[in-house]
Amino acid sequence: MTLSSTRPPATAVRRLTTTLYGYSFLDECVLLYPVYTLLFSDTGLSVWQISSLFALWSLTGVLLEVPSGAWADAVSRRLLLWLGPLLTAAGFALWVLVPSYGAFAVGFVLWGARGAFVSGALEALVYEELERLGAAERYAGLMGRSRAVGLVAVMTAMGLAGPVLARGGYGAVGAASVLACVASAATATAFPEHRSAAADDAGSGAATLRAGLARIRREPSVRGAILLVPSVAAVWGALDEYTPLLVRETGVPDARVPYLLLLIWAGATAGSLLAGRFERLGIRGLAWLLGVAAVALAAGAAAGTPLALGLVAVAFGGFQLATVLADVRLQRRLDDTGRATLTSVAGLGTELVTVAVYAGYAAIASGAAHSTAFVLFSLPYALTALVLAFRARTRVRNESPRRGCRTQ
């Protein structure tokens, strides 16, 4: 009796896990990622034009992040998960078929829409399916491993892009990228999705959004969990774009830069894989994690040597682990009806902080070394660690028995 009752959930969890890993790999194994800036430059775009494309990309995500989450809650998470990759496939096809500023701009709008569609919907679907199967405790480990799979896919794309570009040019790289996106969309159709009656009765996307925002105002625990996500995820996610410049600044030849970048990516991958082991880490433990990672980032960047980049890898591993754990804390505080909406609100906060980091980094690095910018951006993590440590201390104090109370 026991075996027959547990076998179906185990099979269902295995199906969900396999689909998620396949989706994560195909979604990130895009050969255009490491070379699209070269495509822009070779097409004749100026640095200003390339920067404006990045701004358009981020702005699209900001505008669509929360509405797409409400749509996912009101309609279907799986729908957005397969529609998103098809948008990027169309954008990448435009890039290589009619390379021009206008085509690149349309492609970035489509890519930004894809990011907004997937953000929130994926986390909500995975958590709810695990919860339905009585396996919600596996969420941290599963999402950590899926992000590690995605990082491995990025490294795979980095290794394949050069040879494919040399043999077939941007057309071959673009064709491979479009195929990866289409395969990702096809994989998304295999995701299970069982919406509850409460979720089906949630109403329109606008009503879901209003209910979600009301809950943020009403429940401090939800509000705190949402604010923690951008506090942890945004800064290091933006700094990742500048790691090649930090590596080059150590004096290594350009040919060695990719290998040292792989070291940093390996650190982030290790952080993802540790998520299941540390999923029960409390606020005090999270404060220590962010504090140690902040010190490692500052020390590794300030040293200015290739060997010290190992500390940057350690820092990125800590930040990646903290990012997964922040998502876990958020999902445990949400219910099914507005899960994607509120997860997207956290994603919106991450996008806004990321744009601010881009602007701040440009202002700092225009007059100082890249290592200085990295050191300065370790400070927000040190501040977040102090805030979490203070919250943990206050909570312990409030929960401890009252002493010295005089009785009449």
Coordinates of C-alpha atoms in Angstrom, one line a residue, residues 8-387:
P8 CA 2.7 8.4 -8.5
P9 CA 4.0 11.6 -6.7
A10 CA 7.6 10.4 -7.2
T11 CA 6.9 10.0 -10.9
A12 CA 5.3 13.4 -11.1
V13 CA 8.2 15.1 -9.3
R14 CA 10.6 13.3 -11.6
R15 CA 8.7 14.6 -14.6
L16 CA 8.7 18.2 -13.3
T17 CA 12.4 18.0 -12.5
T18 CA 13.3 16.7 -15.9
T19 CA 11.3 19.3 -17.7
L20 CA 12.7 22.1 -15.5
Y21 CA 16.3 21.0 -16.1
G22 CA 15.7 20.7 -19.9
Y23 CA 14.0 24.1 -20.0
S24 CA 16.8 25.8 -18.0
F25 CA 19.5 24.4 -20.2
L26 CA 17.9 25.2 -23.5
D27 CA 16.8 28.6 -22.4
E28 CA 20.4 29.6 -21.6
C29 CA 22.3 27.7 -24.3
V30 CA 22.1 30.6 -26.8
L31 CA 25.2 31.0 -28.9
L32 CA 24.4 34.7 -29.6
Y33 CA 24.9 35.6 -25.9
P34 CA 28.7 35.9 -25.9
V35 CA 28.9 37.6 -29.4
Y36 CA 25.9 39.8 -29.9
T37 CA 27.8 42.9 -28.9
L38 CA 30.3 42.1 -31.6
L39 CA 27.4 41.8 -34.1
F40 CA 26.2 45.2 -33.1
S41 CA 29.7 46.7 -33.4
D42 CA 30.4 45.0 -36.8
T43 CA 27.0 46.4 -38.1
G44 CA 28.4 49.9 -37.4
L45 CA 26.6 50.8 -34.2
S46 CA 28.2 53.3 -31.9
V47 CA 28.8 52.7 -28.2
W48 CA 25.9 55.2 -27.5
Q49 CA 23.6 53.2 -29.7
I50 CA 24.5 49.9 -28.1
S51 CA 24.0 51.4 -24.6
S52 CA 20.5 52.7 -25.7
L53 CA 19.6 49.1 -26.7
F54 CA 20.5 47.9 -23.3
A55 CA 18.4 50.6 -21.7
L56 CA 15.4 49.7 -24.0
W57 CA 15.9 46.1 -22.9
S58 CA 15.7 47.0 -19.2
L59 CA 12.8 49.4 -19.7
T60 CA 10.7 46.7 -21.4
G61 CA 11.3 44.4 -18.5
V62 CA 10.3 47.1 -16.0
L63 CA 7.0 47.9 -17.9
L64 CA 5.9 44.3 -18.4
E65 CA 7.2 42.5 -15.3
V66 CA 4.2 43.0 -13.0
P67 CA 1.4 42.9 -15.7
S68 CA 2.8 39.6 -17.0
G69 CA 2.8 38.1 -13.5
A70 CA -0.8 39.1 -13.0
W71 CA -1.6 37.6 -16.5
A72 CA 0.1 34.3 -15.4
D73 CA -2.0 34.2 -12.3
A74 CA -5.2 34.9 -14.1
V75 CA -4.6 32.7 -17.2
S76 CA -1.8 30.1 -17.3
R77 CA 1.9 30.0 -16.1
R78 CA 2.7 27.4 -18.7
L79 CA 1.4 29.5 -21.5
L80 CA 3.8 32.3 -20.7
L81 CA 6.7 29.8 -20.3
W82 CA 6.4 28.6 -23.9
L83 CA 5.4 31.9 -25.4
G84 CA 8.4 33.7 -24.0
P85 CA 11.2 31.7 -25.8
L86 CA 9.3 32.1 -29.1
L87 CA 9.5 35.9 -28.7
T88 CA 13.3 35.8 -28.4
A89 CA 13.5 33.4 -31.3
A90 CA 11.8 35.9 -33.5
G91 CA 14.0 38.7 -32.2
F92 CA 17.2 36.7 -32.8
A93 CA 16.1 35.9 -36.3
L94 CA 15.6 39.6 -37.0
W95 CA 19.1 40.3 -35.8
V96 CA 20.8 38.1 -38.2
L97 CA 18.4 38.4 -41.2
V98 CA 18.2 42.2 -41.2
P99 CA 21.0 43.5 -39.0
S100 CA 20.2 47.2 -38.2
Y101 CA 19.6 49.4 -35.3
G102 CA 15.8 49.1 -35.7
A103 CA 15.9 45.3 -35.9
F104 CA 18.2 45.1 -32.8
A105 CA 15.7 47.4 -30.9
V106 CA 12.7 45.2 -31.8
G107 CA 14.7 42.2 -30.8
F108 CA 15.5 43.7 -27.4
V109 CA 11.9 44.6 -26.8
L110 CA 10.9 40.9 -27.6
W111 CA 13.7 39.7 -25.3
G112 CA 12.6 42.0 -22.5
A113 CA 9.1 40.7 -22.9
R114 CA 10.3 37.1 -22.7
G115 CA 12.1 37.9 -19.5
A116 CA 9.0 39.4 -18.0
F117 CA 6.8 36.5 -19.1
V118 CA 9.1 33.9 -17.6
S119 CA 10.0 35.8 -14.4
G120 CA 7.5 34.9 -11.7
A121 CA 5.6 32.4 -13.8
L122 CA 8.3 29.7 -13.6
E123 CA 8.8 30.0 -9.9
A124 CA 5.1 30.0 -9.2
L125 CA 4.4 26.9 -11.4
V126 CA 7.3 24.9 -9.9
Y127 CA 6.5 25.7 -6.3
E128 CA 2.8 25.0 -6.7
E129 CA 3.3 21.7 -8.4
L130 CA 5.7 20.6 -5.7
E131 CA 3.3 21.7 -3.0
R132 CA 0.4 19.8 -4.7
L133 CA 2.6 16.7 -4.6
G134 CA 3.6 17.2 -1.0
A135 CA 7.2 18.0 -1.9
A136 CA 7.4 21.7 -1.4
E137 CA 10.5 21.2 0.8
R138 CA 12.4 20.2 -2.4
Y139 CA 11.9 23.6 -4.0
A140 CA 15.2 25.2 -2.8
G141 CA 17.3 22.3 -4.0
L142 CA 15.4 21.9 -7.3
M143 CA 15.6 25.6 -8.2
G144 CA 19.3 25.8 -7.1
R145 CA 20.2 22.9 -9.4
S146 CA 18.1 24.3 -12.3
R147 CA 20.0 27.6 -12.1
A148 CA 23.2 25.7 -12.0
V149 CA 22.1 23.9 -15.1
G150 CA 21.4 27.3 -16.7
L151 CA 24.9 28.5 -15.8
V152 CA 26.4 25.3 -17.3
A153 CA 24.4 26.1 -20.5
V154 CA 25.9 29.6 -20.6
M155 CA 29.4 28.2 -20.3
T156 CA 28.6 25.7 -23.0
A157 CA 27.4 28.5 -25.3
M158 CA 30.6 30.4 -24.6
G159 CA 32.7 27.4 -25.7
L160 CA 30.6 26.7 -28.8
A161 CA 30.1 30.3 -30.0
G162 CA 33.7 30.8 -31.2
P163 CA 34.0 27.7 -33.4
V164 CA 30.5 28.2 -34.9
L165 CA 31.1 31.8 -35.6
A166 CA 34.4 31.0 -37.3
R167 CA 32.8 28.4 -39.6
G168 CA 29.4 29.9 -40.3
G169 CA 29.4 33.5 -39.3
Y170 CA 26.6 35.3 -37.5
G171 CA 24.1 33.5 -39.6
A172 CA 25.1 30.1 -38.1
V173 CA 25.2 31.5 -34.6
G174 CA 21.8 33.1 -35.0
A175 CA 20.3 29.9 -36.5
A176 CA 21.6 27.8 -33.5
S177 CA 20.2 30.4 -31.1
V178 CA 16.7 30.4 -32.7
L179 CA 16.7 26.6 -32.6
A180 CA 17.6 26.6 -28.9
C181 CA 14.7 29.0 -28.2
V182 CA 12.2 26.9 -30.2
A183 CA 13.4 23.8 -28.3
S184 CA 13.0 25.6 -25.0
A185 CA 9.4 26.6 -26.0
A186 CA 8.6 23.0 -26.9
T187 CA 10.0 21.8 -23.6
A188 CA 7.8 24.2 -21.7
T189 CA 4.7 22.5 -23.0
A190 CA 5.6 19.4 -21.0
F191 CA 5.3 21.3 -17.7
P192 CA 2.4 20.1 -15.6
E193 CA 0.0 22.7 -14.4
H194 CA -2.9 22.0 -12.1
R195 CA -4.7 25.2 -11.2
S196 CA -6.9 25.1 -8.1
A197 CA -10.5 26.4 -8.1
A198 CA -9.3 29.3 -6.0
A199 CA -6.8 30.2 -8.6
D200 CA -9.3 29.9 -11.4
D201 CA -11.8 32.2 -9.6
A202 CA -9.1 34.8 -9.1
G203 CA -10.6 36.9 -11.9
S204 CA -8.9 39.2 -14.3
G205 CA -5.2 40.1 -14.3
A206 CA -6.1 43.6 -13.0
A207 CA -8.1 42.2 -10.1
T208 CA -5.2 39.8 -9.3
L209 CA -2.7 42.7 -9.4
R210 CA -4.9 44.9 -7.1
A211 CA -5.2 42.0 -4.6
G212 CA -1.5 41.3 -4.7
L213 CA -0.6 45.0 -4.0
A214 CA -3.1 45.1 -1.2
R215 CA -1.4 42.1 0.4
I216 CA 2.0 43.8 0.2
R217 CA 0.6 46.8 2.1
R218 CA -1.2 44.6 4.6
E219 CA 1.4 41.9 5.5
P220 CA 4.9 43.1 6.6
S221 CA 6.3 39.5 6.2
V222 CA 5.4 39.4 2.5
R223 CA 6.7 43.0 2.0
G224 CA 10.0 42.1 3.7
A225 CA 10.4 39.0 1.6
I226 CA 9.7 40.9 -1.6
L227 CA 12.2 43.6 -0.7
L228 CA 14.9 41.0 0.1
V229 CA 14.9 39.6 -3.4
P230 CA 16.3 42.8 -5.2
S231 CA 18.5 43.5 -2.2
V232 CA 20.3 40.2 -2.8
A233 CA 19.9 39.6 -6.6
A234 CA 20.3 42.9 -8.3
V235 CA 23.8 44.2 -7.6
W236 CA 25.8 41.1 -8.4
G237 CA 23.6 40.4 -11.3
A238 CA 24.5 43.7 -12.8
L239 CA 28.2 43.4 -11.9
D240 CA 28.4 40.1 -13.8
E241 CA 28.2 42.1 -17.0
Y242 CA 31.4 43.9 -16.1
T243 CA 33.5 40.9 -14.9
P244 CA 35.4 40.7 -18.3
L245 CA 36.6 44.2 -17.7
L246 CA 37.7 43.4 -14.1
V247 CA 39.5 40.3 -15.3
R248 CA 41.3 42.2 -18.1
E249 CA 42.4 44.8 -15.5
T250 CA 44.4 42.2 -13.7
G251 CA 46.8 42.2 -16.6
V252 CA 46.1 38.8 -18.1
P253 CA 46.2 38.4 -21.9
D254 CA 42.8 38.6 -23.6
A255 CA 43.1 34.9 -24.6
R256 CA 43.0 34.0 -20.9
V257 CA 40.1 36.2 -19.9
P258 CA 37.4 33.5 -20.8
Y259 CA 39.1 30.9 -18.6
L260 CA 39.1 33.2 -15.6
L261 CA 35.5 34.1 -16.3
L262 CA 34.7 30.4 -16.2
L263 CA 36.2 30.3 -12.7
I264 CA 33.8 33.0 -11.6
W265 CA 30.9 31.2 -13.3
A266 CA 31.9 28.0 -11.5
G267 CA 31.6 29.8 -8.2
A268 CA 28.1 30.9 -9.0
T269 CA 27.2 27.4 -10.1
A270 CA 28.5 26.0 -6.8
G271 CA 26.3 28.5 -4.9
S272 CA 23.3 27.2 -6.8
L273 CA 24.1 23.6 -6.0
L274 CA 24.3 24.4 -2.3
A275 CA 20.8 25.8 -2.1
G276 CA 19.2 22.6 -1.0
R277 CA 21.7 22.1 1.8
F278 CA 21.2 25.6 3.2
E279 CA 17.4 26.1 2.5
R280 CA 16.7 26.3 6.2
L281 CA 19.2 29.1 6.8
G282 CA 17.7 31.7 9.0
I283 CA 18.0 35.5 8.9
R284 CA 21.1 35.5 11.0
G285 CA 22.7 32.9 8.7
L286 CA 21.7 34.9 5.7
A287 CA 23.3 37.9 7.2
W288 CA 26.6 36.1 7.7
L289 CA 26.4 34.7 4.2
L290 CA 26.0 38.2 2.6
G291 CA 28.6 39.7 4.9
V292 CA 31.3 37.1 4.1
A293 CA 30.5 37.4 0.4
A294 CA 30.7 41.2 0.5
V295 CA 34.2 40.9 2.1
A296 CA 35.3 38.4 -0.4
L297 CA 34.1 40.6 -3.3
A298 CA 35.9 43.6 -2.0
A299 CA 39.1 41.8 -1.2
G300 CA 39.2 39.9 -4.5
A301 CA 38.6 43.0 -6.6
A302 CA 40.9 45.3 -4.6
A303 CA 43.9 42.8 -4.9
G304 CA 44.0 43.2 -8.7
T305 CA 45.6 39.8 -9.4
P306 CA 44.3 36.8 -11.3
L307 CA 44.7 34.6 -8.2
A308 CA 42.5 36.9 -6.2
L309 CA 39.7 36.4 -8.7
G310 CA 39.1 33.2 -6.8
L311 CA 37.6 35.4 -4.0
V312 CA 35.3 37.0 -6.5
A313 CA 34.2 33.5 -7.5
V314 CA 33.5 32.8 -3.8
A315 CA 31.5 36.0 -3.5
F316 CA 29.4 35.3 -6.6
G317 CA 28.8 31.8 -5.2
G318 CA 27.5 33.3 -2.0
F319 CA 25.3 35.8 -3.8
Q320 CA 23.8 33.2 -6.0
L321 CA 23.1 31.0 -3.0
A322 CA 21.5 34.0 -1.2
T323 CA 19.4 34.8 -4.3
V324 CA 17.9 31.3 -4.4
L325 CA 17.3 31.4 -0.6
A326 CA 15.6 34.8 -0.9
D327 CA 13.2 33.3 -3.6
V328 CA 12.5 30.4 -1.3
R329 CA 11.6 32.7 1.6
L330 CA 9.2 34.6 -0.7
Q331 CA 7.5 31.5 -2.1
R332 CA 6.8 30.2 1.3
R333 CA 4.9 33.4 2.2
L334 CA 2.6 33.4 -0.8
D335 CA -0.5 31.6 -1.8
D336 CA -1.5 30.2 -5.2
T337 CA -3.8 33.0 -6.3
G338 CA -1.2 35.7 -6.5
R339 CA 2.1 33.9 -6.5
A340 CA 3.3 34.9 -9.9
T341 CA 2.1 38.5 -9.5
L342 CA 4.0 39.0 -6.2
T343 CA 7.0 37.2 -7.5
S344 CA 7.0 39.6 -10.5
V345 CA 6.8 42.5 -8.1
A346 CA 10.0 41.3 -6.6
G347 CA 11.4 40.9 -10.2
L348 CA 10.4 44.5 -10.9
G349 CA 12.4 45.7 -7.9
T350 CA 15.4 43.7 -9.1
E351 CA 15.1 45.3 -12.6
L352 CA 14.9 48.8 -11.2
V353 CA 17.9 48.3 -8.9
T354 CA 19.8 46.7 -11.8
V355 CA 19.3 49.8 -13.9
A356 CA 20.5 52.0 -11.1
V357 CA 23.6 49.8 -10.7
Y358 CA 24.3 50.2 -14.4
A359 CA 24.2 54.0 -14.1
G360 CA 26.2 54.0 -10.9
Y361 CA 28.9 51.7 -12.4
A362 CA 29.2 53.9 -15.4
A363 CA 29.6 57.0 -13.2
I364 CA 32.3 55.3 -11.0
A365 CA 34.2 53.5 -13.7
S366 CA 34.5 56.6 -15.9
G367 CA 36.8 58.1 -13.4
A368 CA 38.2 55.1 -11.5
A369 CA 39.4 51.6 -12.0
H370 CA 36.9 48.7 -12.5
S371 CA 38.2 47.2 -9.3
T372 CA 37.2 50.3 -7.4
A373 CA 33.7 50.0 -8.7
F374 CA 33.5 46.4 -7.6
V375 CA 34.7 47.3 -4.1
L376 CA 32.2 50.1 -3.8
F377 CA 29.3 47.8 -4.9
S378 CA 30.2 45.4 -2.2
L379 CA 29.0 48.0 0.3
P380 CA 25.2 47.5 -0.3
Y381 CA 25.7 43.8 0.6
A382 CA 27.5 44.7 3.8
L383 CA 24.6 47.1 4.6
T384 CA 22.0 44.4 3.9
A385 CA 23.9 42.0 6.1
L386 CA 23.8 44.5 9.0
V387 CA 20.1 45.1 8.5

